[in-house]
Coordinates of C-alpha atoms and ligand atoms in Angstrom, one line a residue:
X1 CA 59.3 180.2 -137.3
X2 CA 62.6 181.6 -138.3
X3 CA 63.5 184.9 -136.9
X4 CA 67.5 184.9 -136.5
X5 CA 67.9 181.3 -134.6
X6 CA 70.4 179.2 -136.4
X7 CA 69.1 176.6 -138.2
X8 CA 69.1 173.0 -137.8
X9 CA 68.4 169.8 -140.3
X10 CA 67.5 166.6 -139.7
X11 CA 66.4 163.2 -141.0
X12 CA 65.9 159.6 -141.0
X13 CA 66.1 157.4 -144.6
X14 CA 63.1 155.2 -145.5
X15 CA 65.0 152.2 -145.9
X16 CA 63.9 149.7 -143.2
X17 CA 61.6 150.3 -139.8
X18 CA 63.3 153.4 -137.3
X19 CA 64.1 151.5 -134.2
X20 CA 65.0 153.0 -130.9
X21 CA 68.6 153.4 -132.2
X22 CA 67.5 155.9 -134.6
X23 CA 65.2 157.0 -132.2
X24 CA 67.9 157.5 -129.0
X25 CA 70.3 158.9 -132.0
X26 CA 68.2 160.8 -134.4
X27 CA 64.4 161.6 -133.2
X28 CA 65.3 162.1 -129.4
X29 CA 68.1 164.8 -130.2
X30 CA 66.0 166.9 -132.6
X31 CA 63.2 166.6 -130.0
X32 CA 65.5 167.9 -127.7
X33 CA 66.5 171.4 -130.3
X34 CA 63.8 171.5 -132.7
X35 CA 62.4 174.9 -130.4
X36 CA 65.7 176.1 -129.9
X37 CA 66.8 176.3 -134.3
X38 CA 64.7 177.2 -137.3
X39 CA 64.1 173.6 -137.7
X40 CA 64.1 171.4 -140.7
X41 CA 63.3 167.8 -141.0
X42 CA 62.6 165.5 -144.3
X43 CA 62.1 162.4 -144.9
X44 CA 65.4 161.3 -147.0
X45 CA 63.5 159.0 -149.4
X46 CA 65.9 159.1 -152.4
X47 CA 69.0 157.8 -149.4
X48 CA 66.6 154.9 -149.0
X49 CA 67.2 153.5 -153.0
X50 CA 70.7 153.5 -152.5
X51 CA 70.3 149.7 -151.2
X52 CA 68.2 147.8 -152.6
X53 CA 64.7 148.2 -152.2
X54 CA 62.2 145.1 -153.7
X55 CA 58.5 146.8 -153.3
X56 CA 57.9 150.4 -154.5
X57 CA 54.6 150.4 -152.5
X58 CA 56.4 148.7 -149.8
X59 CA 58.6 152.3 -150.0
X60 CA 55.9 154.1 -150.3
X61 CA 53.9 153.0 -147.1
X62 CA 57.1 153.5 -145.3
X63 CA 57.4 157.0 -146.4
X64 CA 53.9 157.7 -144.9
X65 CA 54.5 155.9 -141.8
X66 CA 58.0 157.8 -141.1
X67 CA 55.8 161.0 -141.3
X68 CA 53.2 160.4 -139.1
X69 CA 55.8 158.5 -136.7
X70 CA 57.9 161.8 -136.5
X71 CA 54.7 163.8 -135.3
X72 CA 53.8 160.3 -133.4
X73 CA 56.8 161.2 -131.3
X74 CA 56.8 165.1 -130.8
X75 CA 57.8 167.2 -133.9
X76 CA 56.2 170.2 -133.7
X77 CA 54.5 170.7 -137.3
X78 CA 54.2 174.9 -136.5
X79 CA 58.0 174.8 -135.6
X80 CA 59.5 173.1 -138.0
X81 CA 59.2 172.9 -141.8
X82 CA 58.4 169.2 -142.3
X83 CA 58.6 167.8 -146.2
X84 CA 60.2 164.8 -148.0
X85 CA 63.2 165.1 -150.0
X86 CA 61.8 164.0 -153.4
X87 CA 59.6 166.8 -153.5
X88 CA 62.0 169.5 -153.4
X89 CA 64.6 169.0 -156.7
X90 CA 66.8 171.4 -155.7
X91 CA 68.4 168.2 -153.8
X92 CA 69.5 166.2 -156.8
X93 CA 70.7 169.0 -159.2
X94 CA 72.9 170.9 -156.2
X95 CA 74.3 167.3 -155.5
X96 CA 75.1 167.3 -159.0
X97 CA 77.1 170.1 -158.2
X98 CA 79.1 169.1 -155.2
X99 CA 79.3 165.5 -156.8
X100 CA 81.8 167.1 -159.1
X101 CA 83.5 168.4 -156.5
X102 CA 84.4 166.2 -154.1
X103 CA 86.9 163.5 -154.5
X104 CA 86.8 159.6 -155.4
X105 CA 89.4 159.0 -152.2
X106 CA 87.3 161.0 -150.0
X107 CA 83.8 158.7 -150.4
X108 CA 86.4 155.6 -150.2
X109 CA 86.9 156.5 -146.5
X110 CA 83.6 156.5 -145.8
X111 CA 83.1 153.5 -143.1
X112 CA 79.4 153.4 -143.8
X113 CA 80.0 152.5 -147.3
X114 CA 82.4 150.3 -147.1
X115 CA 80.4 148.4 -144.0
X116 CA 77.1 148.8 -146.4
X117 CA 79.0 147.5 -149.9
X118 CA 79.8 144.8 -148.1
X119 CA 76.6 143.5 -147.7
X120 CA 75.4 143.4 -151.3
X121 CA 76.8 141.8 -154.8
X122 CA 76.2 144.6 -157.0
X123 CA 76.5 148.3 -155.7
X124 CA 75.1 151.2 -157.1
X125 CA 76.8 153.9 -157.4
X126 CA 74.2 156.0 -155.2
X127 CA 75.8 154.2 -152.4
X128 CA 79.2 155.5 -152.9
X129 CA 78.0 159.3 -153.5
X130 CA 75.0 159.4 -151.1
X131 CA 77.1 161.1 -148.5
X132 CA 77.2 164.1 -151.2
X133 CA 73.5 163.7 -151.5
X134 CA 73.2 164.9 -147.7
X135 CA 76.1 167.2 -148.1
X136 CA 73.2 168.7 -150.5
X137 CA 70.5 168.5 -147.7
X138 CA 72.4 170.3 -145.3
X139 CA 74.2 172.9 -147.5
X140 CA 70.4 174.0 -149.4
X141 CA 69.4 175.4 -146.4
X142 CA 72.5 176.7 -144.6
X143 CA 72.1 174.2 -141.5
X144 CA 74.3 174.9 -138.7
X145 CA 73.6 172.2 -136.9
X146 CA 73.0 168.0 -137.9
X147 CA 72.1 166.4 -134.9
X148 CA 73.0 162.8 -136.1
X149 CA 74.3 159.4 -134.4
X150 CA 77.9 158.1 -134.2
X151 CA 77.7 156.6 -137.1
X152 CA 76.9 159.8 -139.7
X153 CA 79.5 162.4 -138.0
X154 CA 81.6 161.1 -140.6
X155 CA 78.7 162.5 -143.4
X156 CA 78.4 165.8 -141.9
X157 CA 82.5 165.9 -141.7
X158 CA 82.6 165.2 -145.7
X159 CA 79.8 168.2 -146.2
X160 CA 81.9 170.3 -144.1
X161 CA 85.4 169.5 -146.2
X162 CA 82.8 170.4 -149.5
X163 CA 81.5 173.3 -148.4
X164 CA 85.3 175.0 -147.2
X165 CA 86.4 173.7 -150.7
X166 CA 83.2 175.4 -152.7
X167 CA 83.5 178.5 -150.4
X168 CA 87.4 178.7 -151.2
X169 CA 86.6 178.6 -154.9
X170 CA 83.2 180.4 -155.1
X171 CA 83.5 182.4 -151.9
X172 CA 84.9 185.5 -153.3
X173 CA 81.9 186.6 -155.9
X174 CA 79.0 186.0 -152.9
X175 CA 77.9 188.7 -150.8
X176 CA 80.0 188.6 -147.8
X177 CA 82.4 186.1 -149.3
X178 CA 80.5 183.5 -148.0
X179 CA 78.2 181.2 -150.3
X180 CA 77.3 178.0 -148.0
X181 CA 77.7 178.0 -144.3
X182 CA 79.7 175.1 -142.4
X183 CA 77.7 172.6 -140.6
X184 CA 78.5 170.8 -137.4
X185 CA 77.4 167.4 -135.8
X186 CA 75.4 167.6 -132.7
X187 CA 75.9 163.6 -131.1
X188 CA 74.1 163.0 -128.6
X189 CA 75.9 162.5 -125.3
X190 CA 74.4 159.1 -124.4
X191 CA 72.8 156.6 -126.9
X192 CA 75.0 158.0 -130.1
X193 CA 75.4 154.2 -130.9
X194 CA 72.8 151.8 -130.0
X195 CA 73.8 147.9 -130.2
X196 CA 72.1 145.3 -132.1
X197 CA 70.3 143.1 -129.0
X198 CA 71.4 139.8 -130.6
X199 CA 75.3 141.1 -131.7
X200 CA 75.9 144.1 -129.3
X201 CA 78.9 144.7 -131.5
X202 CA 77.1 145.9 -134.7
X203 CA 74.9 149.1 -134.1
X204 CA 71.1 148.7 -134.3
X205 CA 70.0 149.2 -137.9
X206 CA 66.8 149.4 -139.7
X207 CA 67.8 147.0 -142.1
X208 CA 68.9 144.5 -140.0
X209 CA 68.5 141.4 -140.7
X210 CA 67.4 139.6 -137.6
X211 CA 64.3 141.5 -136.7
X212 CA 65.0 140.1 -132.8
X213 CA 68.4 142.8 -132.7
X214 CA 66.1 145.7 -132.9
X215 CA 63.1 147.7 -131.3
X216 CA 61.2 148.8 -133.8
X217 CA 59.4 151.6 -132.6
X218 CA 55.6 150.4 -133.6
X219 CA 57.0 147.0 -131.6
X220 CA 53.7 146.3 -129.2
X221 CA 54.9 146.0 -124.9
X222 CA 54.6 141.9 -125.6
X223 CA 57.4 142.2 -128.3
X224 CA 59.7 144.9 -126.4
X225 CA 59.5 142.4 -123.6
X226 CA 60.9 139.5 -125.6
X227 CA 63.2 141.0 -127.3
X228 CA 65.1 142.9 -124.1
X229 CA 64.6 139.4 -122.2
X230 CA 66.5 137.5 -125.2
X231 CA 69.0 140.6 -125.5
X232 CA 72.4 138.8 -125.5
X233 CA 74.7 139.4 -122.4
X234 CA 77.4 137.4 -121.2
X235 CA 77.9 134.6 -118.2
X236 CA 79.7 136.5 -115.6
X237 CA 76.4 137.3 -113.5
X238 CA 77.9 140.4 -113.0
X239 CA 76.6 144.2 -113.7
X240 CA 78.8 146.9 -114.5
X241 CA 79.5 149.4 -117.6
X242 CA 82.6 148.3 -119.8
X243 CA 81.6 148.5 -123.4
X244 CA 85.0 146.4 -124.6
X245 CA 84.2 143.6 -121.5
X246 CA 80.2 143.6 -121.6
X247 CA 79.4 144.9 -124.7
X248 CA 75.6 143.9 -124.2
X249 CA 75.0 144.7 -120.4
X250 CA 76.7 148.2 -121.2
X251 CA 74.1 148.6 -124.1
X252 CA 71.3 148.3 -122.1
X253 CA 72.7 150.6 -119.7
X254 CA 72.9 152.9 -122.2
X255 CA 69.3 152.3 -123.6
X256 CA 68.3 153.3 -120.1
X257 CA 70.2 156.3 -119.5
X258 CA 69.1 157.4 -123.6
X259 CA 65.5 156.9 -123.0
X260 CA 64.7 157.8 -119.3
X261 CA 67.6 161.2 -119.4
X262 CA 69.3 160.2 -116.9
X263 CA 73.1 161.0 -116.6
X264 CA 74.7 158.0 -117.5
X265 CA 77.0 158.5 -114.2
X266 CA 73.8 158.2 -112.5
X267 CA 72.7 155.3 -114.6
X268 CA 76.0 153.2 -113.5
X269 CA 75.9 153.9 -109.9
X270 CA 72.5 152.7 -109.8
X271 CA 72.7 149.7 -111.7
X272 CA 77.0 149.0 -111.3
X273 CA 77.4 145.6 -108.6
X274 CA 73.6 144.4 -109.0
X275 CA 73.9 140.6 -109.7
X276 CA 71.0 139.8 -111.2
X277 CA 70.6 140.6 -115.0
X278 CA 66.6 140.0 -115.3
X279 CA 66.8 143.0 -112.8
X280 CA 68.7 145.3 -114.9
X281 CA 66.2 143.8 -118.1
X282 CA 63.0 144.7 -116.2
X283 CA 64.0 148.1 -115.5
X284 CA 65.1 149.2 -119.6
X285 CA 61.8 147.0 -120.6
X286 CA 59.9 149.5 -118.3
X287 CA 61.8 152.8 -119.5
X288 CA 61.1 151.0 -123.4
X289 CA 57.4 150.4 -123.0
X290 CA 57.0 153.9 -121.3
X291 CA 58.5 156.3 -124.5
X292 CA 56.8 154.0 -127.1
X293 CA 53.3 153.5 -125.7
X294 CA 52.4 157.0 -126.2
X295 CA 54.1 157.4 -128.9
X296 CA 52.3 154.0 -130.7
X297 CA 48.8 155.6 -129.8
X298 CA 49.4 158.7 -131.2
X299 CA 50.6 157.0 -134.4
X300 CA 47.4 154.8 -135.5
X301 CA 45.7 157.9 -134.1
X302 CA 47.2 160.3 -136.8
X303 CA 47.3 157.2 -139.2
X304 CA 43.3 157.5 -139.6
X305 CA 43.5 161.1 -140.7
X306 CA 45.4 163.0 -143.5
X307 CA 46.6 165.4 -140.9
X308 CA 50.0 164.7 -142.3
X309 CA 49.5 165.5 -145.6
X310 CA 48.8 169.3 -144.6
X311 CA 51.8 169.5 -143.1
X312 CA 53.5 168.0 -145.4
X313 CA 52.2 170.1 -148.2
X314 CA 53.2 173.3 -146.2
X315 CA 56.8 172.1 -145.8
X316 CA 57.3 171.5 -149.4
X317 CA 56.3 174.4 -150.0
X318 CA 58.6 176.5 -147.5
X319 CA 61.2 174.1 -148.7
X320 CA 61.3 174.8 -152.0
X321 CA 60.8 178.3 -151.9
X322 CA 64.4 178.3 -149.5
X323 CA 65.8 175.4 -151.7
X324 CA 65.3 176.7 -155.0
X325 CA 66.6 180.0 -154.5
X326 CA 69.9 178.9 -153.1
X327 CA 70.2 176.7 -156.2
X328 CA 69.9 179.4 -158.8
X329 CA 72.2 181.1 -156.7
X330 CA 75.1 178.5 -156.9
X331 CA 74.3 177.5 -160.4
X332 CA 74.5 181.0 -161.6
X333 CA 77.8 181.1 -159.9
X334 CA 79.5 177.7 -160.8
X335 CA 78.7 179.0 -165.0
X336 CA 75.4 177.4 -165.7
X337 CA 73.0 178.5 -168.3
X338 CA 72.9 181.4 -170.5
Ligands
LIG1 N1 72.2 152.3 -133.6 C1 72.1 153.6 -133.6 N2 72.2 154.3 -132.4 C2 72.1 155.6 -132.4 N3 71.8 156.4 -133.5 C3 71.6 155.7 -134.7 N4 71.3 156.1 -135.9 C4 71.2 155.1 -136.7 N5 71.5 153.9 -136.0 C5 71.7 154.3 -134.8 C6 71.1 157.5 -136.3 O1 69.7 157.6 -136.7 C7 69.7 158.5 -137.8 C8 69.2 157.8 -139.0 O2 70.0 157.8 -140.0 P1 69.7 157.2 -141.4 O3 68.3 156.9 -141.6 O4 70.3 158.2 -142.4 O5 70.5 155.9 -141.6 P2 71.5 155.1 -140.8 O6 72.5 155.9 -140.0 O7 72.2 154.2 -141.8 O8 70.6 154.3 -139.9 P3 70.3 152.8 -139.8 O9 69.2 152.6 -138.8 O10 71.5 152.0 -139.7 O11 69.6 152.5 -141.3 P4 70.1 151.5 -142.4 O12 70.0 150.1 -141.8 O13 69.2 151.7 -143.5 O14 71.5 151.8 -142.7 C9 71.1 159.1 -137.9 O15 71.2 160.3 -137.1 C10 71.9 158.0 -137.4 O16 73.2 158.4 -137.0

C-alpha cells in the first residue's frame, strides 16, 4: 500500500448530500490518483458540525451513506486507507496545536467563512477555525498532495503557511530538520467549480438550499433529467463558452467536459455555434445519467451488506497507528507532558 509513493489525502464533510460538484471536484480527482499515492481518504465528520446540523441520526445515516457512496463510485478499499475522522483523536488534539499557532487575521481571510457566516445568526467558533482542523488532517499524515475544488485551495494554502511557520520554529530539533511536510493543491483542470443549476453564479453546494440547483448523486435518471432541463440559461439562443456572458450554458459545458474527460477545447468546438439549447441539455443529461447509474447500483448494492464496516475498521486502525505517532511526536516537541 505504501512503499515510497508520496502520499495523498482526501475528503468530503457530511454536512448535506455530495452532488456532482463534489463529485467533478473531489471524488473524480482522487479517482483519478488514488493508485498513483499512498492514499488516504476520511470521512470529515467533525467539519460537518461546524454549521448547524438539527438530527444527530440524520448525521449519522449520512456518515454511512458517504462511505459506501465513496466505494459506490471507485475507491479502491486495498489501496487506500479508508476511516472517519472522529475515530482517530489525533485530529482534534494536533488541531489544538496549530490552533495556537495560526493567526486571528489569517482565518478572517478565509472566503469560505466569511460566505458560510453569512448564512447563519449565531456562528460557532468551529466555523472560523475549521480550516485548522484540515490543516490537522493533512499535516498527521504528511500528505503531499490535496486534490480539492476551487473553492478549498485557499484551506490547503493556510496548512501550508502553518506548517513553514511550525517547521521554522520546531524544525531544528526533528530528524532532518523537518517535522511536517508541505502540502499542495491538486485542482482539477475542468470542473474545479461547478455552478448551482438555478444561480450559475454560486457553486453547487451540498447544503444548498434549493434542492433543484444540485445533482445529488443518489438523484434517480427522472430527476437528473428535470433538473438539467430547468437548469437556468439565458435568452440569447446562442451556444458558446463565456463564463462572465453565459454563466449557465458555460456550466453545463463544463459538466460535460468534467464527467465524460473530454478536453474542454474539445468540448467547445463541439458544442460552440449550436443554436439549440435542449441540444446541448440532452447531451450533459446523457453524460449525467451515464457516471451515476452505475454508480447508484453499486450503492444500494453495498448498502445491504456491512462490507463497509470492514473497511472501515481496517482504516482506523492504519490511521491511528500513523496519526498517533506523529502526535506524540509533535507534542513531545511543542513541551507537553512530563
Ligand atoms: N461546486 C463544486 N465544484 C467542484 N468542486 C466542489 N467541491 C465542493 N463544491 C464544489 C469540492 O468537493 C470537496 C468537498 O468539500 P467539503 O465537503 O469539505 O465541503 P465544501 O467545499 O464546503 O463543499 P460543499 O458541497 O459546498 O459543502 P457545504 O455546502 O457543506 O459547504 C472539496 O474538494 C471541494 O473543493
Amino acid at each position: 500500500m505504501s512503499g515510497n509513493k508520496k502520499r495523498l489525502l482526501s475528503g468530503l464533510q457530511p454536512s448535506g448530500e455530495l452532488t456532482i460538484g463534489n463529485y467533478c471536484g473531489g471524488i473524480n480527482q482522487f479517482l483519478q490518483y488514488q493508485e498513483q499515492y499512498d492514499s488516504f481518504l476520511f470521512v470529515p465528520d467533525m467539519h460537518a458540525i461546524t454549521v448547524p446540523q438539527n438530527d444527530p441520526i440524520k448525521v449519522k445515516e449520512r456518515i454511512r451513506r458517504f462511505a459506501n457512496l465513496y466505494l459506490a463510485c471507485g475507491l479502491n478499499p486495498d489501496r487506500c486507507t479508508f476511516f472517519i475522522q472522529s475515530e482517530v483523536p489525533a485530529h482534534n488534539q494536533l488541531a489544538w496545536i496549530l490552533e495556537c499557532h495560526t493567526y486571528m487575521g489569517e482565518l478572517s481571510r478565509m472566503t469560505q467563512f466569511k460566505d458560510k457566516s453569512s448564512k447563519y445568526n449565531n456562528i460557532g467558533c468551529g466555523l472560523f477555525t475549521y480550516p485548522v482542523l484540515m490543516a490537522a488532517d493533512i499535516i498527521l499524515y504528511d500528505a503531499n498532495v490535496v486534490p480539492v475544488g476551487a473553492d478549498q485551495k485557499q484551506h490547503v494554502e493556510l496548512a501550508r503557511d502553518i506548517v513553514k511557520r511550525m517547521n521554522g520554529k520546531y524544525g531544528s530539533s526533528c530528524p532532518g530538520g523537518q517535522l511536517f511536510v508541505e502540502p499542495t493543491p491538486l485542482i482539477a483542470k475542468v470542473g474545479a467549480r461547478i455552478k448551482d443549476l438555478q444561480d450559475p453564479l454560486k457553486k453547487m453546494s451540498k447544503s444548498a438550499e434549493n434542492p433543484m440547483g444540485s445533482i445529488y448523486l443518489l438523484d434517480d435518471d427522472a430527476t437528473i433529467k428535470k433538473k438539467i432541463n430547468r437548469a437556468v440559461t439565458d435568452n440569447d439562443g446562442k451556444i458558446w463558452f463565456d463564463e462572465e456572458a453565459k454563466p449557465g450554458i458555460s456550466n453545463l459545458i463544463t459538466l460535460y467536459a468534467a464527467l465524460s474527460k473530454t478536453p474542454i477545447e474539445d468540448v467547445i468546438n463541439r458544442f460552440n455555434g449550436m443554436e439549440r439549447y435542449g441540444d446541448l441539455k440532452k447531451e450533459v443529461i446523457d453524460v449525467v445519467q451515464s457516471v451515476l447509474q452505475p454508480v447508484r447500483d453499486e450503492y444500494y448494492r453495498l448498502e445491504k451488506s456491512d462490507y463497509v464496516d470492514k473497511v472501515l475498521d481496517r482504516g482506523r486502525d492504519r490511521a491511528k497507528e500513523i496519526a498517533s505517532k506523529k502526535y506524540e511526536l509533535i507534542s513531545s516537541i511543542v513541551g507537553f507532558g512530563r
